[in-house]
Amino acid sequence: MVKMGCKRCCTVFATIFYGCRCKHHDKRPTALCERSWFIFLFLSVLLTFSNMYLWLVTANEERMFDLGFWSKFNLDFKFYFAFKIASFVLFGYPFILLMFACLHMNLKEHLHLHAFHKILLVVVDIITIAIVVLSILNTRFLWHFIPLSLMFFGPFLHLFAVMTMTIITWFIAGAFGTLERKGEPKMKKDIHFQTATLLPPETNVSPTNSDQNRHILRRRQQVDPDSPNELSENFLQIAPAGTESINNREKRNPVRDLCVWYFLLLVALYLVPLFIKSPCILEGKDLTSKPRLIGHKGAEHIAPENTMASFERAVDDCEVYGIESDIRISSDGEHFCMHDDTLERTTNVQEIFPERTSTLVEWFTFTDLKSLNTGSWFLERDPFGTVAELTDEQRTLYQEQTVPKLTELLDLASEHQINVLFDLRPPPEGHPYQVNFVEYTKEKLIEYGLEETEMDFMKAPNGPHYVVFIKKFDDRKLENVYNDVTFQSIREKNNEGISTNVWTINKRWVYSLFWCGQTFSVTTSFCRDLRDMEEPSWQLTHTHYLIMWVMYDVVSFMWAVIFLVCQLRRKRKRNITAEDEERQQETAF
């Protein structure tokens, strides 16, 4: 009684949410149109899940994504976070609908998706496709994180998929075990009912044995010669037609085909590790030392970017191998640290020079730049959510920050014996140093006291600027590349004696992946978070991974067989009980 009450409650709840109906319908077959909408719902779940997965694994470029919106639309907002939340919502809605659809099928209720849900599903898919297309056209730097994430999470996604498929085996085996119960006995009952309506109740007919039926009709005609011939012909045709229907149903059974395809898919899933290639599957002796950290704009996640406070915190808190910055040339020939083309985002230029807010930063004299505040914006906007942990002294220090010179950065690096890596931005057209900015910079560095052998100028592959490596305390050859570089390329450069620095690496899993990929150093905005890592997040030898893979597959296969056997035995018992009940009903009839 309690079980029936719970089932009724689940049915009512499912029909209210899925079909917006207070009463559930009779257990009739689902219409073809509703089956099509179920397939559409399943595809919507796959689409929205793919979109959500994209925004989960590309969090490494969150700040770069937001700055892209700033450069194009002059909007300083956490757009990446908004897109991520939207992806969760877009996935959650069809996923919940799919769960209720599965509950309907489990309760043997026919599917009837309400028109409101159908319209909303179409809207969800249109929004998701628009977001994906937008990310393809404008943020192509995100997409290479999908293969990177599969390299890192692939072995664990495979284990999760095997576990999920093993659990689903219980339900697939249940559907397979129900074939006998839903096949021949029901058809026999229908044939017997049709036959019984044509003969008197006292006639003992067989629903499948046509010879026995002919014998019964002959005896009836001997007793009653006036019985119509149509009755004989109809009766003799019932059993063969019913038997043929049963045979056709057994030959074309979609449930059995589904079970076969399911188990083939399960076996194929067991072999997926043959195609998983991850740099973290390697022998322990091949694991190189921890990649050095280069502070991106200093320690920009805990201090205002490209300020002396940020550079000092990178040295003191993160123990960095080097500091990365962006260097521009003022109108009076001074090299200074600034990332953006204009001063609106990181200074109070609107207060000091309201008429020059959109002026390119190179057109300012260094005296004008030195009068601007470059730290208060960090306290007001809290771009990384770290302002709350600052002390009063640090807040006061940040409010006093100004635009630093390149020589100030070089002095700090010399004091702590670390290296400097910076992007040398070309001045705009018409600028006094626009033509010979590279030679002018070399002259200034030599004038500062550096030797030509202590500096490397490299043309950037992603823009008109140059990448300059000041290697006063490390004479190695360094190549600066984006994080879409292949691990094979890194190994080849190592063999050539060229060290690779990868930018920008902000998440632990990405750092672990490039650690296993034998990267020498990484440029990071989160140097404090990566500083405490003593080893990659995971690393397995080929032997250990093979043992784990085989054992997991064997255990999964054993549970799949156990589920199949248990469900078949369970369904057979129910089938026997159902046949006994049918015999009793036939006897009573």
mmCIF file with all atom_site columns, N, CA and C in Angstrom, residues 143-170:
data_model
loop_
_atom_site.group_PDB
_atom_site.id
_atom_site.type_symbol
_atom_site.label_atom_id
_atom_site.label_alt_id
_atom_site.label_comp_id
_atom_site.label_asym_id
_atom_site.label_entity_id
_atom_site.label_seq_id
_atom_site.pdbx_PDB_ins_code
_atom_site.Cartn_x
_atom_site.Cartn_y
_atom_site.Cartn_z
_atom_site.occupancy
_atom_site.B_iso_or_equiv
_atom_site.pdbx_formal_charge
_atom_site.auth_seq_id
_atom_site.auth_comp_id
_atom_site.auth_asym_id
_atom_site.auth_atom_id
_atom_site.pdbx_PDB_model_num
ATOM 1  N N  . TRP A 1 143 ? 39.536 27.581 -27.448 1.00 0.00 ? 143 TRP A N  1
ATOM 2  C CA . TRP A 1 143 ? 39.162 26.244 -27.909 1.00 0.00 ? 143 TRP A CA 1
ATOM 3  C C  . TRP A 1 143 ? 40.263 25.210 -27.744 1.00 0.00 ? 143 TRP A C  1
ATOM 4  N N  . HIS A 1 144 ? 41.521 25.639 -27.734 1.00 0.00 ? 144 HIS A N  1
ATOM 5  C CA . HIS A 1 144 ? 42.580 24.632 -27.593 1.00 0.00 ? 144 HIS A CA 1
ATOM 6  C C  . HIS A 1 144 ? 42.615 24.043 -26.186 1.00 0.00 ? 144 HIS A C  1
ATOM 7  N N  . PHE A 1 145 ? 41.853 24.630 -25.241 1.00 0.00 ? 145 PHE A N  1
ATOM 8  C CA . PHE A 1 145 ? 41.811 24.057 -23.902 1.00 0.00 ? 145 PHE A CA 1
ATOM 9  C C  . PHE A 1 145 ? 40.974 22.776 -23.843 1.00 0.00 ? 145 PHE A C  1
ATOM 10 N N  . ILE A 1 146 ? 40.143 22.544 -24.846 1.00 0.00 ? 146 ILE A N  1
ATOM 11 C CA . ILE A 1 146 ? 39.360 21.301 -24.857 1.00 0.00 ? 146 ILE A CA 1
ATOM 12 C C  . ILE A 1 146 ? 40.276 20.087 -25.035 1.00 0.00 ? 146 ILE A C  1
ATOM 13 N N  . PRO A 1 147 ? 41.157 20.038 -26.054 1.00 0.00 ? 147 PRO A N  1
ATOM 14 C CA . PRO A 1 147 ? 42.083 18.893 -26.120 1.00 0.00 ? 147 PRO A CA 1
ATOM 15 C C  . PRO A 1 147 ? 43.043 18.852 -24.939 1.00 0.00 ? 147 PRO A C  1
ATOM 16 N N  . LEU A 1 148 ? 43.461 20.036 -24.432 1.00 0.00 ? 148 LEU A N  1
ATOM 17 C CA . LEU A 1 148 ? 44.326 20.038 -23.247 1.00 0.00 ? 148 LEU A CA 1
ATOM 18 C C  . LEU A 1 148 ? 43.617 19.405 -22.059 1.00 0.00 ? 148 LEU A C  1
ATOM 19 N N  . SER A 1 149 ? 42.340 19.763 -21.867 1.00 0.00 ? 149 SER A N  1
ATOM 20 C CA . SER A 1 149 ? 41.595 19.204 -20.729 1.00 0.00 ? 149 SER A CA 1
ATOM 21 C C  . SER A 1 149 ? 41.398 17.702 -20.878 1.00 0.00 ? 149 SER A C  1
ATOM 22 N N  . LEU A 1 150 ? 41.215 17.226 -22.110 1.00 0.00 ? 150 LEU A N  1
ATOM 23 C CA . LEU A 1 150 ? 41.055 15.780 -22.316 1.00 0.00 ? 150 LEU A CA 1
ATOM 24 C C  . LEU A 1 150 ? 42.357 15.041 -22.032 1.00 0.00 ? 150 LEU A C  1
ATOM 25 N N  . MET A 1 151 ? 43.489 15.697 -22.296 1.00 0.00 ? 151 MET A N  1
ATOM 26 C CA . MET A 1 151 ? 44.770 15.081 -21.933 1.00 0.00 ? 151 MET A CA 1
ATOM 27 C C  . MET A 1 151 ? 44.903 14.934 -20.424 1.00 0.00 ? 151 MET A C  1
ATOM 28 N N  . PHE A 1 152 ? 44.437 15.932 -19.694 1.00 0.00 ? 152 PHE A N  1
ATOM 29 C CA . PHE A 1 152 ? 44.607 15.898 -18.242 1.00 0.00 ? 152 PHE A CA 1
ATOM 30 C C  . PHE A 1 152 ? 43.496 15.106 -17.551 1.00 0.00 ? 152 PHE A C  1
ATOM 31 N N  . PHE A 1 153 ? 42.246 15.353 -17.936 1.00 0.00 ? 153 PHE A N  1
ATOM 32 C CA . PHE A 1 153 ? 41.116 14.705 -17.272 1.00 0.00 ? 153 PHE A CA 1
ATOM 33 C C  . PHE A 1 153 ? 40.679 13.419 -17.968 1.00 0.00 ? 153 PHE A C  1
ATOM 34 N N  . GLY A 1 154 ? 41.259 13.122 -19.155 1.00 0.00 ? 154 GLY A N  1
ATOM 35 C CA . GLY A 1 154 ? 40.820 11.968 -19.931 1.00 0.00 ? 154 GLY A CA 1
ATOM 36 C C  . GLY A 1 154 ? 40.777 10.658 -19.163 1.00 0.00 ? 154 GLY A C  1
ATOM 37 N N  . PRO A 1 155 ? 41.851 10.274 -18.468 1.00 0.00 ? 155 PRO A N  1
ATOM 38 C CA . PRO A 1 155 ? 41.800 9.005  -17.720 1.00 0.00 ? 155 PRO A CA 1
ATOM 39 C C  . PRO A 1 155 ? 40.695 8.962  -16.674 1.00 0.00 ? 155 PRO A C  1
ATOM 40 N N  . PHE A 1 156 ? 40.424 10.079 -16.027 1.00 0.00 ? 156 PHE A N  1
ATOM 41 C CA . PHE A 1 156 ? 39.393 10.098 -14.991 1.00 0.00 ? 156 PHE A CA 1
ATOM 42 C C  . PHE A 1 156 ? 37.989 10.169 -15.601 1.00 0.00 ? 156 PHE A C  1
ATOM 43 N N  . LEU A 1 157 ? 37.855 10.871 -16.740 1.00 0.00 ? 157 LEU A N  1
ATOM 44 C CA . LEU A 1 157 ? 36.575 10.873 -17.441 1.00 0.00 ? 157 LEU A CA 1
ATOM 45 C C  . LEU A 1 157 ? 36.244 9.468  -17.937 1.00 0.00 ? 157 LEU A C  1
ATOM 46 N N  . HIS A 1 158 ? 37.280 8.733  -18.352 1.00 0.00 ? 158 HIS A N  1
ATOM 47 C CA . HIS A 1 158 ? 37.049 7.353  -18.797 1.00 0.00 ? 158 HIS A CA 1
ATOM 48 C C  . HIS A 1 158 ? 36.564 6.490  -17.635 1.00 0.00 ? 158 HIS A C  1
ATOM 49 N N  . LEU A 1 159 ? 37.198 6.608  -16.476 1.00 0.00 ? 159 LEU A N  1
ATOM 50 C CA . LEU A 1 159 ? 36.761 5.824  -15.320 1.00 0.00 ? 159 LEU A CA 1
ATOM 51 C C  . LEU A 1 159 ? 35.334 6.182  -14.919 1.00 0.00 ? 159 LEU A C  1
ATOM 52 N N  . PHE A 1 160 ? 35.008 7.470  -14.953 1.00 0.00 ? 160 PHE A N  1
ATOM 53 C CA . PHE A 1 160 ? 33.649 7.896  -14.621 1.00 0.00 ? 160 PHE A CA 1
ATOM 54 C C  . PHE A 1 160 ? 32.639 7.352  -15.628 1.00 0.00 ? 160 PHE A C  1
ATOM 55 N N  . ALA A 1 161 ? 33.008 7.368  -16.927 1.00 0.00 ? 161 ALA A N  1
ATOM 56 C CA . ALA A 1 161 ? 32.109 6.847  -17.952 1.00 0.00 ? 161 ALA A CA 1
ATOM 57 C C  . ALA A 1 161 ? 31.878 5.348  -17.775 1.00 0.00 ? 161 ALA A C  1
ATOM 58 N N  . VAL A 1 162 ? 32.942 4.610  -17.456 1.00 0.00 ? 162 VAL A N  1
ATOM 59 C CA . VAL A 1 162 ? 32.795 3.160  -17.238 1.00 0.00 ? 162 VAL A CA 1
ATOM 60 C C  . VAL A 1 162 ? 31.900 2.894  -16.034 1.00 0.00 ? 162 VAL A C  1
ATOM 61 N N  . MET A 1 163 ? 32.087 3.650  -14.945 1.00 0.00 ? 163 MET A N  1
ATOM 62 C CA . MET A 1 163 ? 31.249 3.475  -13.757 1.00 0.00 ? 163 MET A CA 1
ATOM 63 C C  . MET A 1 163 ? 29.782 3.774  -14.070 1.00 0.00 ? 163 MET A C  1
ATOM 64 N N  . THR A 1 164 ? 29.541 4.854  -14.824 1.00 0.00 ? 164 THR A N  1
ATOM 65 C CA . THR A 1 164 ? 28.164 5.223  -15.174 1.00 0.00 ? 164 THR A CA 1
ATOM 66 C C  . THR A 1 164 ? 27.523 4.157  -16.050 1.00 0.00 ? 164 THR A C  1
ATOM 67 N N  . MET A 1 165 ? 28.248 3.691  -17.050 1.00 0.00 ? 165 MET A N  1
ATOM 68 C CA . MET A 1 165 ? 27.707 2.655  -17.935 1.00 0.00 ? 165 MET A CA 1
ATOM 69 C C  . MET A 1 165 ? 27.458 1.358  -17.182 1.00 0.00 ? 165 MET A C  1
ATOM 70 N N  . THR A 1 166 ? 28.309 1.064  -16.201 1.00 0.00 ? 166 THR A N  1
ATOM 71 C CA . THR A 1 166 ? 28.095 -0.148 -15.404 1.00 0.00 ? 166 THR A CA 1
ATOM 72 C C  . THR A 1 166 ? 26.810 -0.044 -14.597 1.00 0.00 ? 166 THR A C  1
ATOM 73 N N  . ILE A 1 167 ? 26.542 1.114  -14.020 1.00 0.00 ? 167 ILE A N  1
ATOM 74 C CA . ILE A 1 167 ? 25.304 1.311  -13.263 1.00 0.00 ? 167 ILE A CA 1
ATOM 75 C C  . ILE A 1 167 ? 24.083 1.218  -14.182 1.00 0.00 ? 167 ILE A C  1
ATOM 76 N N  . ILE A 1 168 ? 24.199 1.786  -15.384 1.00 0.00 ? 168 ILE A N  1
ATOM 77 C CA . ILE A 1 168 ? 23.082 1.740  -16.334 1.00 0.00 ? 168 ILE A CA 1
ATOM 78 C C  . ILE A 1 168 ? 22.799 0.307  -16.767 1.00 0.00 ? 168 ILE A C  1
ATOM 79 N N  . THR A 1 169 ? 23.812 -0.569 -16.656 1.00 0.00 ? 169 THR A N  1
ATOM 80 C CA . THR A 1 169 ? 23.609 -1.976 -17.031 1.00 0.00 ? 169 THR A CA 1
ATOM 81 C C  . THR A 1 169 ? 22.442 -2.591 -16.286 1.00 0.00 ? 169 THR A C  1
ATOM 82 N N  . TRP A 1 170 ? 22.235 -2.180 -15.042 1.00 0.00 ? 170 TRP A N  1
ATOM 83 C CA . TRP A 1 170 ? 21.119 -2.725 -14.254 1.00 0.00 ? 170 TRP A CA 1
ATOM 84 C C  . TRP A 1 170 ? 19.786 -2.481 -14.956 1.00 0.00 ? 170 TRP A C  1
#
